[in-house]
Coordinates of C-alpha atoms in Angstrom, one line a residue:
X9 CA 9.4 25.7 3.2
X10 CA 6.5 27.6 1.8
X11 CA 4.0 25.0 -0.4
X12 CA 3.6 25.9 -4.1
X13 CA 0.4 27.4 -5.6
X14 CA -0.1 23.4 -7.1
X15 CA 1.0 21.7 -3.4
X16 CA -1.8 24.3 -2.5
X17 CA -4.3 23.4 -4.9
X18 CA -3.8 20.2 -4.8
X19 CA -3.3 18.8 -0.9
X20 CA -7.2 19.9 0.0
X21 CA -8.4 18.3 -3.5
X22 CA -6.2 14.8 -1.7
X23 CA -7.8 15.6 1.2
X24 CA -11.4 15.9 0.2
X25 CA -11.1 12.7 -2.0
X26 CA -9.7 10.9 1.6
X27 CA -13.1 11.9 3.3
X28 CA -14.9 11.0 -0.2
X29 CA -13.1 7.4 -0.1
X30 CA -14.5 7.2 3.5
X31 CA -17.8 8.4 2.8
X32 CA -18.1 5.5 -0.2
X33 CA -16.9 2.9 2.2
X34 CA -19.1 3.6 4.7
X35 CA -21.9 4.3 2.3
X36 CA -21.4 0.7 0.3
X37 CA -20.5 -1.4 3.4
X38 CA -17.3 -2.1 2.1
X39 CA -15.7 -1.0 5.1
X40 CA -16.2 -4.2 7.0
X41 CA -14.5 -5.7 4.3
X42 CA -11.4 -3.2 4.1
X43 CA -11.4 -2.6 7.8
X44 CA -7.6 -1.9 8.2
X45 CA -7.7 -0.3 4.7
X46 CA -10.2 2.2 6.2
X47 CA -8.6 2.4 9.5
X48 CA -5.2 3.3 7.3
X49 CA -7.1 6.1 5.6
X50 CA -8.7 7.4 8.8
X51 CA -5.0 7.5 10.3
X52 CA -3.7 9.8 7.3
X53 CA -7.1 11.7 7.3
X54 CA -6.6 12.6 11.3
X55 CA -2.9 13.7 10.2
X56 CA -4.1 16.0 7.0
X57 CA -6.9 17.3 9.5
X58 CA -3.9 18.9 11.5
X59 CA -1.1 19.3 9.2
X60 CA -3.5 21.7 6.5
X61 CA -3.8 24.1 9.7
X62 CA -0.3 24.6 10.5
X63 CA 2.4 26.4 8.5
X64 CA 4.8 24.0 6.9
X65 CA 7.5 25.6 7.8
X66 CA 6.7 25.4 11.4
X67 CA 8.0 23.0 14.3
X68 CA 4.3 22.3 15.5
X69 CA 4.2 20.7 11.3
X70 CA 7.4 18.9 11.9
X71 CA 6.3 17.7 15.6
X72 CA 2.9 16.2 13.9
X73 CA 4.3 15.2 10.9
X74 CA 6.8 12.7 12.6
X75 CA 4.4 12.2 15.1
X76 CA 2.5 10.3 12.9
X77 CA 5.4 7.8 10.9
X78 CA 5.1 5.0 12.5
X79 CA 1.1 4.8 13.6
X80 CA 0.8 5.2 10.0
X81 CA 3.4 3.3 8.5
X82 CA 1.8 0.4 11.4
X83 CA -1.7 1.0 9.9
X84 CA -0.2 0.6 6.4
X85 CA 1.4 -2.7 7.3
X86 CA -2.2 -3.9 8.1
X87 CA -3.8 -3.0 5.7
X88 CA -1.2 -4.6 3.0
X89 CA -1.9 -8.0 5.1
X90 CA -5.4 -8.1 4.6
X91 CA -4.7 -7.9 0.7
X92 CA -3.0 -10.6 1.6
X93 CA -5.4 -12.1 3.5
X94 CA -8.3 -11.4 0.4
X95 CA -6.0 -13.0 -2.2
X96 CA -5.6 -15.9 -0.1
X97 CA -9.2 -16.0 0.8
X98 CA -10.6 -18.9 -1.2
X99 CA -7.9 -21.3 0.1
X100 CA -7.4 -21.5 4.1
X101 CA -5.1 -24.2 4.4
X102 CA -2.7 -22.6 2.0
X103 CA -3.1 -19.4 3.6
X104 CA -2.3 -20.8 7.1
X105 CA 0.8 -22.2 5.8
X106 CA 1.4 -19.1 4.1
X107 CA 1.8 -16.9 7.1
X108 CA 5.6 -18.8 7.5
X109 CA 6.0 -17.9 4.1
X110 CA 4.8 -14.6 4.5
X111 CA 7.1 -13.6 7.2
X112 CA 10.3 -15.0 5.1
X113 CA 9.3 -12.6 2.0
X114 CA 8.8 -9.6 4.5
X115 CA 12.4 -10.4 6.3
X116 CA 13.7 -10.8 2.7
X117 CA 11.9 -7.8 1.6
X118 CA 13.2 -5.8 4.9
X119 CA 16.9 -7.2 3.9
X120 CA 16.5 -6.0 0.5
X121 CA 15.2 -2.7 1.7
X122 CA 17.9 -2.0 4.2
X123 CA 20.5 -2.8 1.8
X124 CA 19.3 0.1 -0.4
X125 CA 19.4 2.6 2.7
X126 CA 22.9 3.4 1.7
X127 CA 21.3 6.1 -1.5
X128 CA 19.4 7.7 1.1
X129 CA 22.7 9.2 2.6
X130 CA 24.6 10.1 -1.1
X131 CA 24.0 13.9 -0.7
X132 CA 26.6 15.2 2.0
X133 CA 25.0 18.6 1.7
X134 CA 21.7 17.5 3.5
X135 CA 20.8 20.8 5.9
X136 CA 17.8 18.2 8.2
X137 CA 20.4 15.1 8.5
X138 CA 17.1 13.8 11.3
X139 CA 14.4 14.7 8.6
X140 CA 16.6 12.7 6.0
X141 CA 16.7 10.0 8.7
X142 CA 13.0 9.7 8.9
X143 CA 12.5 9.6 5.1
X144 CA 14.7 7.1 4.8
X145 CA 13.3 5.0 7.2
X146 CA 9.6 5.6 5.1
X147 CA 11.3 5.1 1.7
X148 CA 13.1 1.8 3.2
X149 CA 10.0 0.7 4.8
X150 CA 7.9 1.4 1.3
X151 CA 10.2 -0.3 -0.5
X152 CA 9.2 -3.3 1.5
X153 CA 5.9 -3.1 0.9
X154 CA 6.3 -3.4 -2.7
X155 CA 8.1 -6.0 -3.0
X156 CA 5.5 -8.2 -1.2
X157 CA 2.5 -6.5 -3.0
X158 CA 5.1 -7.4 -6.0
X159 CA 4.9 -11.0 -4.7
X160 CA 0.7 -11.1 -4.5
X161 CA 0.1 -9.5 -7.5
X162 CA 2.4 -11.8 -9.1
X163 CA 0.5 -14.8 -7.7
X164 CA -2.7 -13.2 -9.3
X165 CA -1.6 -12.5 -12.4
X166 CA 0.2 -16.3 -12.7
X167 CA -2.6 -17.9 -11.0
X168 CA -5.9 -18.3 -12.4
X169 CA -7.6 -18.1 -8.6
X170 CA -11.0 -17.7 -8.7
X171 CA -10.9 -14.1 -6.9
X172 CA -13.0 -10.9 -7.4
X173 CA -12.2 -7.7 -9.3
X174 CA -12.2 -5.6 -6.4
X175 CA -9.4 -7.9 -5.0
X176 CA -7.3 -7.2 -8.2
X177 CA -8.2 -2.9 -8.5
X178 CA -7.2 -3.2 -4.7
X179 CA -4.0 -4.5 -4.7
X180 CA -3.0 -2.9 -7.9
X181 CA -3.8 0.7 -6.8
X182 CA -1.9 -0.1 -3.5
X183 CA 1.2 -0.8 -5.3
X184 CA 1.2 2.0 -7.9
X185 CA 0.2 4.0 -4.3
X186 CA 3.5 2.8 -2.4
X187 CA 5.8 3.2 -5.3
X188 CA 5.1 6.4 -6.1
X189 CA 5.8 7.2 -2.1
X190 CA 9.1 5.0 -2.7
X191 CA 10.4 7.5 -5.7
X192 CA 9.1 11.0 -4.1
X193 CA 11.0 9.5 -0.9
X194 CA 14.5 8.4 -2.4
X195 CA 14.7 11.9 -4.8
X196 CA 14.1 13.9 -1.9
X197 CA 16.9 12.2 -0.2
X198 CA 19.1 11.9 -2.7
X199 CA 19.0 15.5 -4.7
X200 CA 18.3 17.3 -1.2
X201 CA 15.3 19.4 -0.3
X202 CA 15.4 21.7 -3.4
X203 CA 13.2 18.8 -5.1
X204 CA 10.8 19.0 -2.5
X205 CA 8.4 20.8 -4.4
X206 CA 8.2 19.6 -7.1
X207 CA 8.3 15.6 -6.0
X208 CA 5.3 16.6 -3.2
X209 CA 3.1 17.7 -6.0
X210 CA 3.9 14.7 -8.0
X211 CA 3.3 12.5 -4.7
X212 CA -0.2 14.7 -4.3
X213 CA -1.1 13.6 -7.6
X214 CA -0.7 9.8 -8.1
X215 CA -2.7 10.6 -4.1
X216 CA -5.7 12.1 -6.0
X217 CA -5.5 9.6 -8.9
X218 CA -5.4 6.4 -6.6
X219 CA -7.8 7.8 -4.4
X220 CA -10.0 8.6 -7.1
X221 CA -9.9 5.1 -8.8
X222 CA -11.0 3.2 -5.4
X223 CA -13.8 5.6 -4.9
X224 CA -14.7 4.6 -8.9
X225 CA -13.5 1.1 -9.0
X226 CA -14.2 -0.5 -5.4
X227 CA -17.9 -1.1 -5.7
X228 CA -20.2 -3.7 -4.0
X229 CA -20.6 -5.5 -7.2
X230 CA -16.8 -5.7 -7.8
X231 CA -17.4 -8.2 -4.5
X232 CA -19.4 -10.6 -6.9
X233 CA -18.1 -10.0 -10.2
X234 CA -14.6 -12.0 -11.1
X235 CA -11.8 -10.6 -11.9
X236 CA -11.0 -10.8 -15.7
X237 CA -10.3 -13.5 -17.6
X238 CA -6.1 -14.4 -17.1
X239 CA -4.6 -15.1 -21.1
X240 CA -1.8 -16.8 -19.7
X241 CA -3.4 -20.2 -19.3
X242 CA -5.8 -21.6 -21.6
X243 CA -9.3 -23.0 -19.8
X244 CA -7.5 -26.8 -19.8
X245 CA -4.2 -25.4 -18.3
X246 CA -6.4 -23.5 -15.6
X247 CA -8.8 -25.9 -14.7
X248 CA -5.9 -28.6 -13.6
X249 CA -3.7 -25.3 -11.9
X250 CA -7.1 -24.5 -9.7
X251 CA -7.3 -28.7 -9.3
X252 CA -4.1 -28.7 -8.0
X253 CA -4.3 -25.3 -5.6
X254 CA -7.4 -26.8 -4.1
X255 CA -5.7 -30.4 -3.7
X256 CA -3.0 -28.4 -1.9
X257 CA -5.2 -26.1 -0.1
X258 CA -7.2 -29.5 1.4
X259 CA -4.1 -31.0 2.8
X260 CA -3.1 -28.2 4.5
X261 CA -6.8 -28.2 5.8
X262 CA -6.3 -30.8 7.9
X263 CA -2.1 -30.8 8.3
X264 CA -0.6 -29.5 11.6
X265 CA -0.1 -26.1 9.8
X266 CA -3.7 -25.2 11.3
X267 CA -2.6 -25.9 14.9
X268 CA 0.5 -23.4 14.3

C-alpha cells in the first residue's frame, strides 16, 4: 500500500524529531538518566533508518517491519520500568517490595489484555490474517502498558511524593504515546486495512506531538524543579501521607523484602 502525500510528509518530520530527541539527550546529559528510554528511541530510529528506504508495499518492508516487534516492543518494556523505577525513586524499601507487586499488575494487565484479543479478529474479511496477527499481538501488548502507566500515574496524581517535573511530563507523554498506538492498532484490526491510511497519519501525528513535547519539556532543570503542587490534599493532609510513605518506605529498608 502506497503511503499518502500526509504519511509522506509527515514520517521524515517523526523521524527527524527521533534524531532531535536524541541529539537533546545526549546534549543535556539526560541520557544517563533515561538510558532504556534512549535505548527505546535508538531501537525505533535503527528501524525508520531502513523502513523510509524501502517501498511499503514491499516484502523487504514487511521482513523489517516484523523484524523489529518484539526488540522493540522488549526495549519499550524497559523503558516503562524505569518510569517505574523514577517514580519509586525517593523510597527504596517500598520500591523493593514493589517489584512483587509490580509483576501482579503486569500479569493482571497481560490477563486483561488478552481478554480483549477477541476484537482484533471481528473482521472476517481480513486479506493479511499473519499481519493482523502481529498487530494484535502489539495492540494487546500496548494495552498492557497502559494499564500499568495507568497504575503510576495514578500513584502520582493521589500521592503527594516529593518527585520532579520531568518524572511527571515523562510518564504522561508515554501514556498518551502508547494509547494512541493502542487505538491506531485495534481500528486497523477491526475495520480492515482500508483505515490504514488514515489511522497511520493519525499515529504519525500524536508521534511528532510526543516527540516534540520531551524534546521541549524534558530539561536538566525539570531534574531539580518539583513537580507541581497536587490540589487534592491540603499541606496538613500531605505532610502526614509523605510521614506515613516514608514510615513505610523505612521498614521495608531493613525487612527481608531487600534480601528478595
Amino acid at each position: 500500500m502506497e503511503l499518502t502525500i500526509l504519511e509522506k510528509v509527515l514520517w521524515p518530520a517523526v523521524y527527524a524529531a527521533q534524531w532531535g530527541l536524541l541529539a537533546h539527550l545526549w546534549r543535556t546529559g539526560l541520557w544517563r538518566r533515561y538510558r532504556n528510554f534512549t535505548a527505546y528511541l535508538l531501537g525505533l530510529t535503527a528501524q525508520d533508518s531502513v523502513l523510509l528506504w524501502l517501498n511499503p508495499a514491499s516484502a523487504p518492508y514487511a521482513y523489517v517491519y516484523v523484524a523489529g516487534i518484539v526488540p522493540i516492543a522488549v526495549l519499550s518494556l524497559l523503558a516503562v520500568g524505569e518510569i517505574y523505577q523514577l517514580a519509586l525513586q525517593p523510597y527504596r524499601g517500598i520500591q523493593t517490595l514493589s517489584r512483587w507487586v509490580l509483576s501482579g499488575a503486569m500479569l493482571i494487565a497481560v490477563v486483561v489484555s488478552v481478554a480483549t484479543v477477541a476484537l482484533d479478529f471481528t473482521n472476517p474479511a481480513e486479506p493479511y490474517p499473519i499481519l493482523r496477527a502481529f498487530n494484535a499481538f502489539q495492540r494487546t501488548f500496548s494495552t498492557a502498558i497502559i494499564l500499568f502507566l495507568l497504575a503510576v500515574n495514578a500513584y502520582l496524581v493521589y500521592f503527594p511524593v516529593p518527585t520532579n517535573r520531568n518524572t511527571v511530563t515523562h510518564t504522561q507523554a508515554f501514556l498518551f504515546y502508547f494509547a494512541a498506538r493502542t487505538a491506531a492498532f485495534l481500528v486497523r484490526n477491526v475495520l480492515g486495512p482500508e483505515v490504514v491510511p488514515a489511522a497511520s497519519a493519525a499515529l504519525l501525528g500524536v508521534d511528532l506531538l510526543c516527540l516534540g513535547w520531551w524534546i521541549v519539556r524534558l530539561v536538566p532543570q525539570g531534574e531539580a524543579q518539583p513537580r507541581p503542587p497536587n490540589g487534592r490534599w491540603s499541606p496538613a493532609e500531605a505532610e502526614v501521607l509523605l510521614r506515613q510513605l516514608e514510615q513505610l518506605n523505612s521498614k521495608l529498608s531493613g525487612s527481608w523484602w531487600r534480601e528478595r
